[in-house]
Coordinates of C-alpha atoms in Angstrom, one line a residue:
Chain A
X36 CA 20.3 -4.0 -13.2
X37 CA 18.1 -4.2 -16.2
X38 CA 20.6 -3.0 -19.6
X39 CA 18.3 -0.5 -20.6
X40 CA 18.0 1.3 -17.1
X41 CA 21.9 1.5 -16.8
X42 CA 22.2 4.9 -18.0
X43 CA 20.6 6.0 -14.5
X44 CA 23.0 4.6 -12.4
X45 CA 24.5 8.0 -11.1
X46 CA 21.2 9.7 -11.0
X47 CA 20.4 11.4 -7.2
X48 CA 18.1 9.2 -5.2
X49 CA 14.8 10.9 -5.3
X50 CA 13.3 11.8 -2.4
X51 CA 10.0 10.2 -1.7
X52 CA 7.2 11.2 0.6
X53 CA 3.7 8.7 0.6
X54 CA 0.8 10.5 -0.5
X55 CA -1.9 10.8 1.5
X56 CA -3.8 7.5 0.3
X57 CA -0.5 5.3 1.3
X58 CA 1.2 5.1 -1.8
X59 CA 4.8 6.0 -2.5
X60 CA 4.5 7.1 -6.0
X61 CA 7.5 7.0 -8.3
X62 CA 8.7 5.4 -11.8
X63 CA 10.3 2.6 -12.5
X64 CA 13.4 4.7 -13.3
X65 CA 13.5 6.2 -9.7
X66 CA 12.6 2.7 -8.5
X67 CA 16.5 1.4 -10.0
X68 CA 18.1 4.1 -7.9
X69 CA 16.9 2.7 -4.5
X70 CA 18.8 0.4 -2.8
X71 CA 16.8 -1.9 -1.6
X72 CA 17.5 -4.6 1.1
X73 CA 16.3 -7.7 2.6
X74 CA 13.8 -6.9 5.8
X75 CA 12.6 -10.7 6.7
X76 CA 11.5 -13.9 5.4
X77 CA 9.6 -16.8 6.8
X78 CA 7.6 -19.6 6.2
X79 CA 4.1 -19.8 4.6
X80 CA 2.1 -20.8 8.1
X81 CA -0.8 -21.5 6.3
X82 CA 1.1 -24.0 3.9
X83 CA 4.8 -24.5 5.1
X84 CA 5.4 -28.0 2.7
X85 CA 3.9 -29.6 0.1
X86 CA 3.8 -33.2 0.9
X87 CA 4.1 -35.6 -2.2
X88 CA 4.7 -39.0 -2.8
X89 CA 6.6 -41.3 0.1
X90 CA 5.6 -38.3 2.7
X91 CA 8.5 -36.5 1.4
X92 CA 7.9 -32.9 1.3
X93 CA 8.5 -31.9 -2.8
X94 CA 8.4 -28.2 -2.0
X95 CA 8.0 -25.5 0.8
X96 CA 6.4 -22.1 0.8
X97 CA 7.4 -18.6 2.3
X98 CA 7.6 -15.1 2.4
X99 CA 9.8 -12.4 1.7
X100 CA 9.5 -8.8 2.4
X101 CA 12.1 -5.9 0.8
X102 CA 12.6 -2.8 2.1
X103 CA 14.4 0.4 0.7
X104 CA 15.0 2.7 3.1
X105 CA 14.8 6.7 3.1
X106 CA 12.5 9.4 4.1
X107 CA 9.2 7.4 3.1
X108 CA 10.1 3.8 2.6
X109 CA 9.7 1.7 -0.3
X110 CA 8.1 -1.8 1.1
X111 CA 8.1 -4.9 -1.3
X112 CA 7.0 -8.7 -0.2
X113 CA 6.3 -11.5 -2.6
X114 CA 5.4 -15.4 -1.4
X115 CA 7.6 -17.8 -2.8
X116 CA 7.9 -21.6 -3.3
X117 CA 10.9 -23.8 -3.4
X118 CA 10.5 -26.6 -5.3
X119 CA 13.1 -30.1 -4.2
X120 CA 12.1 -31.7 -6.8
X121 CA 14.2 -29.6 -9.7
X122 CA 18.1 -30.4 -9.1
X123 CA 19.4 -28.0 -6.6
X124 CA 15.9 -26.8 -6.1
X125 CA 14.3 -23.6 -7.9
X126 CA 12.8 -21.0 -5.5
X127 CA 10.0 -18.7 -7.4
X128 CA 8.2 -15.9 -6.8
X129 CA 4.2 -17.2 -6.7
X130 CA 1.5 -14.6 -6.9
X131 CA 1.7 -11.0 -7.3
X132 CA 3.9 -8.9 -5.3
X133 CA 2.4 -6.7 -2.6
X134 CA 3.9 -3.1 -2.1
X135 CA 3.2 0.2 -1.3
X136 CA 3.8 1.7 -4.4
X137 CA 2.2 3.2 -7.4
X138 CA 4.5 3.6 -10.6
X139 CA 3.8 6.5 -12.4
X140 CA 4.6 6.7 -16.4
X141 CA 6.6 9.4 -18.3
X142 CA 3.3 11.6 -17.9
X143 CA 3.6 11.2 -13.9
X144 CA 0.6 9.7 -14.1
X145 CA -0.4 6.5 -12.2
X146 CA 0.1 2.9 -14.1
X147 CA -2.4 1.8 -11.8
X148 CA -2.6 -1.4 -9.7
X149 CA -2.3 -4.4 -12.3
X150 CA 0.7 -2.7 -14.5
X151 CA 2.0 -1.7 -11.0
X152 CA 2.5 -5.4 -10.4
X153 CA 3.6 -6.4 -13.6
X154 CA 6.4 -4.2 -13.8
X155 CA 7.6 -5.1 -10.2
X156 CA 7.6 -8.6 -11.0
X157 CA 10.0 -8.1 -13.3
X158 CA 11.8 -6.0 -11.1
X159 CA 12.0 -9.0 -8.9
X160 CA 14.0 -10.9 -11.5
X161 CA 17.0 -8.5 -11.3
X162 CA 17.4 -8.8 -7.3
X163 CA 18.7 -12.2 -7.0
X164 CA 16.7 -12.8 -3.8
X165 CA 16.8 -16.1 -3.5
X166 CA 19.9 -16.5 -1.3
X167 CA 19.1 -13.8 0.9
X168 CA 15.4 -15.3 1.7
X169 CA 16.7 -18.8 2.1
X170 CA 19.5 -18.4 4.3
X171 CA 17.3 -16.1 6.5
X172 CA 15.1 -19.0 7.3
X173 CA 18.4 -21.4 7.5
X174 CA 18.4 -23.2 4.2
X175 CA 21.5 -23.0 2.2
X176 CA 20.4 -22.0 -1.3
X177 CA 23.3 -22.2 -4.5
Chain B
X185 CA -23.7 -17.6 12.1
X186 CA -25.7 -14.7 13.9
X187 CA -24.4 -11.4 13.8
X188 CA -25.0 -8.5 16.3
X189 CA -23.5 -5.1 15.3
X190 CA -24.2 -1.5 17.4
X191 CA -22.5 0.8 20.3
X192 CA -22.3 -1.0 23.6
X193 CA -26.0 0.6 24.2
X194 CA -26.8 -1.1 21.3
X195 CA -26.1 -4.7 21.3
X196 CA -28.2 -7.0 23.3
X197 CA -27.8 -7.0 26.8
X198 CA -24.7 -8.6 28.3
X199 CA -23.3 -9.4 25.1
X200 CA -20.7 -6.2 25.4
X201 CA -19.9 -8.2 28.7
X202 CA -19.4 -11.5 27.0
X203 CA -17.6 -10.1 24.0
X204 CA -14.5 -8.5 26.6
X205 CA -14.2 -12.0 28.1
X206 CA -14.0 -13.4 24.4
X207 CA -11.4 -10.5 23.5
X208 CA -9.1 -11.7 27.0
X209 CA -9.5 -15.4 26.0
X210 CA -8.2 -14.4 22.4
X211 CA -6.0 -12.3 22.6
X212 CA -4.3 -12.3 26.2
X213 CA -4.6 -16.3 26.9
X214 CA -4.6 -17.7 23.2
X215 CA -2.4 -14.9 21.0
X216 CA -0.4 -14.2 24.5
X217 CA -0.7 -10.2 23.7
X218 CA 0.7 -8.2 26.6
X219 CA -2.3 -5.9 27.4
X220 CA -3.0 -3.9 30.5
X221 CA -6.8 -5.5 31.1
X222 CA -8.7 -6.7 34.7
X223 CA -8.5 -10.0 35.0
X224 CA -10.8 -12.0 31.8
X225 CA -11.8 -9.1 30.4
X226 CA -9.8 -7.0 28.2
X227 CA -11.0 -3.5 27.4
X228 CA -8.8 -0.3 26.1
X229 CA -9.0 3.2 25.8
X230 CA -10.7 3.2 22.6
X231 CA -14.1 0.9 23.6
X232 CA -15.8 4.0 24.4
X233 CA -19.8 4.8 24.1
X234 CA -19.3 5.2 20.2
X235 CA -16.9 2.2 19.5
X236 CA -19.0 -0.3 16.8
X237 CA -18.5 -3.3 17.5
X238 CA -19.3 -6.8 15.0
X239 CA -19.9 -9.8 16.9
X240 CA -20.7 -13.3 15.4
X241 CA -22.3 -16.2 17.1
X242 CA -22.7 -20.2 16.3
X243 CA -25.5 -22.3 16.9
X244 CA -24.7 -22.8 20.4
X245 CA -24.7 -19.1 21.3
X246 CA -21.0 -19.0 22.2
X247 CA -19.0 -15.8 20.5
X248 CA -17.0 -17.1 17.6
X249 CA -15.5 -13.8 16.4
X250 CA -15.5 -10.6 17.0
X251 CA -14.4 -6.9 15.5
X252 CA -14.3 -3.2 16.4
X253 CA -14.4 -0.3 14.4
X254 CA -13.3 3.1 15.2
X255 CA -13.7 6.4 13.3
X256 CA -10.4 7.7 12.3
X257 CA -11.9 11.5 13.3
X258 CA -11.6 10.8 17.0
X259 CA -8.6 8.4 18.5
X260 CA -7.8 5.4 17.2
X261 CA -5.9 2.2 17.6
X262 CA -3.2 2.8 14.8
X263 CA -3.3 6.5 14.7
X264 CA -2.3 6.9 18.8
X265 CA -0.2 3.9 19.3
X266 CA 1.5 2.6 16.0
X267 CA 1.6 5.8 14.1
X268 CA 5.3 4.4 12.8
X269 CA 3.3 1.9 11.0
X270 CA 2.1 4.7 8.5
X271 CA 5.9 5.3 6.8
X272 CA 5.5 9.1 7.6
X273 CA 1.8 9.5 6.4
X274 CA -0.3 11.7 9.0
X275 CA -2.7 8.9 10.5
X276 CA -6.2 9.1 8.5
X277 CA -8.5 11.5 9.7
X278 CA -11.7 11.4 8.0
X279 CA -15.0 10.5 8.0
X280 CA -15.2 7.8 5.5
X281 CA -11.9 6.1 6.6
X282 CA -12.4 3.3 9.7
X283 CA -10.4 1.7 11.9
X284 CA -10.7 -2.3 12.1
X285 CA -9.0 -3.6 15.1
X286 CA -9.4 -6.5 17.6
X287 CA -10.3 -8.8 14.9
X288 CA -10.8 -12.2 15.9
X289 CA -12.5 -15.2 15.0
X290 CA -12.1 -18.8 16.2
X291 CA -12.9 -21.9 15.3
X292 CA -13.5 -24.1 17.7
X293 CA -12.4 -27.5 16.5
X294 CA -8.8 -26.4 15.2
X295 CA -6.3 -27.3 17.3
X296 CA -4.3 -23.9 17.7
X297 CA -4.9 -20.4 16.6
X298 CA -2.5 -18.2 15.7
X299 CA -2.4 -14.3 14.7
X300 CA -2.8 -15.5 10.9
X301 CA -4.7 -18.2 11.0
X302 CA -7.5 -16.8 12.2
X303 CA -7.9 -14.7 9.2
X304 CA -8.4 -17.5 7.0
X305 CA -11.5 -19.6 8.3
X306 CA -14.5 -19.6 6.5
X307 CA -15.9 -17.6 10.1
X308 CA -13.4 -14.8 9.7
X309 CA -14.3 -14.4 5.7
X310 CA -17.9 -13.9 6.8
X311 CA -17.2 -11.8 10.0
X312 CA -14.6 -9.5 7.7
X313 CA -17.8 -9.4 5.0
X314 CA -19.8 -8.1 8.0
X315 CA -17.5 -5.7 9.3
X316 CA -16.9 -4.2 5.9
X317 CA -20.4 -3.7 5.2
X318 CA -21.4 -2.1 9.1
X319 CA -18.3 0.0 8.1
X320 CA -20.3 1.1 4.9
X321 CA -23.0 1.7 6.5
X322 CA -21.1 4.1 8.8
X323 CA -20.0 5.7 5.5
X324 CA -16.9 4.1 5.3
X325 CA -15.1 3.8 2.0
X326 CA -11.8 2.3 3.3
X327 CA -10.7 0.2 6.5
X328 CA -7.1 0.8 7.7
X329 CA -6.0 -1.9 10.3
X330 CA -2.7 -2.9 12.5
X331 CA -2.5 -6.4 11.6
X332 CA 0.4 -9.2 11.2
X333 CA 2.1 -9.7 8.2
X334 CA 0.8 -12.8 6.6
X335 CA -2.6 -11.5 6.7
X336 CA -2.3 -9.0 3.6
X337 CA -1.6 -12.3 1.5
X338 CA -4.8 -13.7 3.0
X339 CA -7.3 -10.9 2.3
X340 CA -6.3 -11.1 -1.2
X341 CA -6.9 -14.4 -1.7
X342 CA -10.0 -14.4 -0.2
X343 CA -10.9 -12.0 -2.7
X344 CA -10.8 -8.4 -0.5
X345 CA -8.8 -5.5 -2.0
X346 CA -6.0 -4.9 0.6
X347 CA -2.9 -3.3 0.8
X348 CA -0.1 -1.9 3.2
X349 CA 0.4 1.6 4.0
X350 CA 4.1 0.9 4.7
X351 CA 6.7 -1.4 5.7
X352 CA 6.0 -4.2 8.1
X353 CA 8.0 -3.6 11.6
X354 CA 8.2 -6.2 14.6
X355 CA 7.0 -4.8 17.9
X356 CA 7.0 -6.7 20.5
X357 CA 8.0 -9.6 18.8
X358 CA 5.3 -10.0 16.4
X359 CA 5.6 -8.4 12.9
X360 CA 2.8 -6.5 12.1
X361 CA 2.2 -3.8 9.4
X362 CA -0.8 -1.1 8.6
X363 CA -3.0 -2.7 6.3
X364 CA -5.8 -0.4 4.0
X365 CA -8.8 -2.7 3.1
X366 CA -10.9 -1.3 0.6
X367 CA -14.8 -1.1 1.6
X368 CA -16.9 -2.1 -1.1
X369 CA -20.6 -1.5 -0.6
X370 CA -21.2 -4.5 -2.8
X371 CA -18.3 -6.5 -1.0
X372 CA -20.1 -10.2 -0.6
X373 CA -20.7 -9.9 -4.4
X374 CA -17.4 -8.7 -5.8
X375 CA -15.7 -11.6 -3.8
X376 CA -17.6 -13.9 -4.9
X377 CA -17.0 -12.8 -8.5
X378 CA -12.8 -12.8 -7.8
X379 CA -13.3 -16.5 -6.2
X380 CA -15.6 -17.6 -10.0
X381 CA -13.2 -15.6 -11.7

């Protein structure tokens, strides 16, 4: 959990309810109180490996989706890539995340789409998602 | 690519004929869906006399995709059958939200399709651009649509602004989520601009 959020810890989980254009609006703050939970993970169809020199495949490409559960989830999927070619591999986010949520500021106000993102990609640092994903497509990820 | 677009009374004679075969060879033979249809033609409850209905054609005059929308003021695809989709949201009623459902287009010379892949084909980016604006012209502003996860990720990088209206969920084996695609009158151009951008 990010240092400066800590102070939230034993704060009630709000309860959420999606508006009526999808959203699940909340802020950041309310976002740390959620657990959130691995839903499933798979590979990128469209571009499962990366074939590089020697026909060895230098990285692979997936999918992850999030979910925190309650009266109106919280949904949270990213692609990723997992690169062989870094010792023990590195397995990073690529591209935005896609969600259903709006993150609202200290005014309640909507951040809007683009800080949206931004602030749940850092987010995405603290989860320490990379086992979880890997293992649930069967690779064993230290 | 030719495009038709209209009510069954409105597209050219046999085509709404031709398009239910094209649906069953899609969806029931290729994408194995388990649908109650007559055998090679797949119809449901919802092609009714005011279903609209985007069909593209190649060269050869053989279907290559297809697409139906539905007003979300009468019954609809999502809003009767996979109403969980919608995390708790009422299903959209209104006159300016459509449905997009039994979106399909092939291309011939791939070796397989599958439920995702079809969504990424130059055919499907130019059938989706067609559907989006027959939605506008319906007075669509938005496009909500039950479609499989994977296909979100697409959209966006063909330059559409989509997003999900809640968690994906796997029902019968396939997971699949309710997806809110945003109709722009101007879509063609705006994509274009993402794709330069």
């Amino acid at each position: 959990m990010c240092p400066e959020h800590e102070h939230f810890a034993q704060a009630p989980q709000k309860q959420l309810f999606p508006s009526a254009d999808g959203y699940v609006r909340l802020s950041v703050e309310d976002l740390l109180q959620i657990p959130i939970e691995h839903l499933m993970s798979g590979l990128d169809l469209e571009n499962p490996a990366l074939i590089g020199e020697g026909a060895s495949p230098t990285h692979i490409c997936g999918f992850t989706e999030w979910i925190g559960k309650g009266e109106a989830a919280i949904t949270i999927g990213w692609d990723w890539q997992l690169d062989f070619r870094q010792t023990n591999g590195i397995c990073a986010r690529v591209g935005p995340p896609r969600s259903n949520l709006m993150l609202l500021d200290k005014h309640q106000r909507d951040v809007g789409h683009s800080a949206t993102c931004a602030k749940l990609e850092a987010y995405i640092k603290t989860l320490g998602w990379q086992g979880k994903t890997l293992k649930a497509i069967g690779f064993n990820y230290k | 690519m030719q495009l038709h677009s209209g009510n069954p009374q409105q597209l050219p004679a046999g085509l709404y004929s031709e398009l239910s075969r094209f649906r069953h060879m899609v969806f029931v033979e290729r994408l194995g869906w388990t649908l109650d249809t007559d055998p090679g033609a797949e119809q449901d409850q919802f092609d009714r006399p005011d279903t609209v209905y985007v069909v593209a054609k190649d060269e050869n005059e053989r279907i290559t995709g297809c697409a139906r929308l539905l007003p979300t003021t009468r019954p609809y695809l999502l809003g009767e059958v996979f109403p969980e989709l919608l995390n708790g949201m009422a299903p959209p009623c209104a006159e300016d939200i459509w449905e997009l459902s039994r979106f399909a287009a092939i291309d011939f010379s791939a070796k397989h399709t599958s439920a995702v892949s079809q969504f990424s084909s130059e055919i499907a980016v130019q059938l989706l651009h067609a559907s989006i604006q027959c939605a506008a012209a319906h007075g669509a502003k938005e496009m909500i649509t039950v479609s499989p996860i994977g296909v979100e990720r697409l959209l966006r990088r063909a330059g559409f602004q989509a997003r999900r209206a809640g968690p994906p969920m796997i029902i019968d084996g396939h997971p699949i989520f309710a997806c809110l695609i945003k109709v722009d009158a101007d879509a063609e151009s705006v994509v274009k601009e993402r794709k330069t951008a």
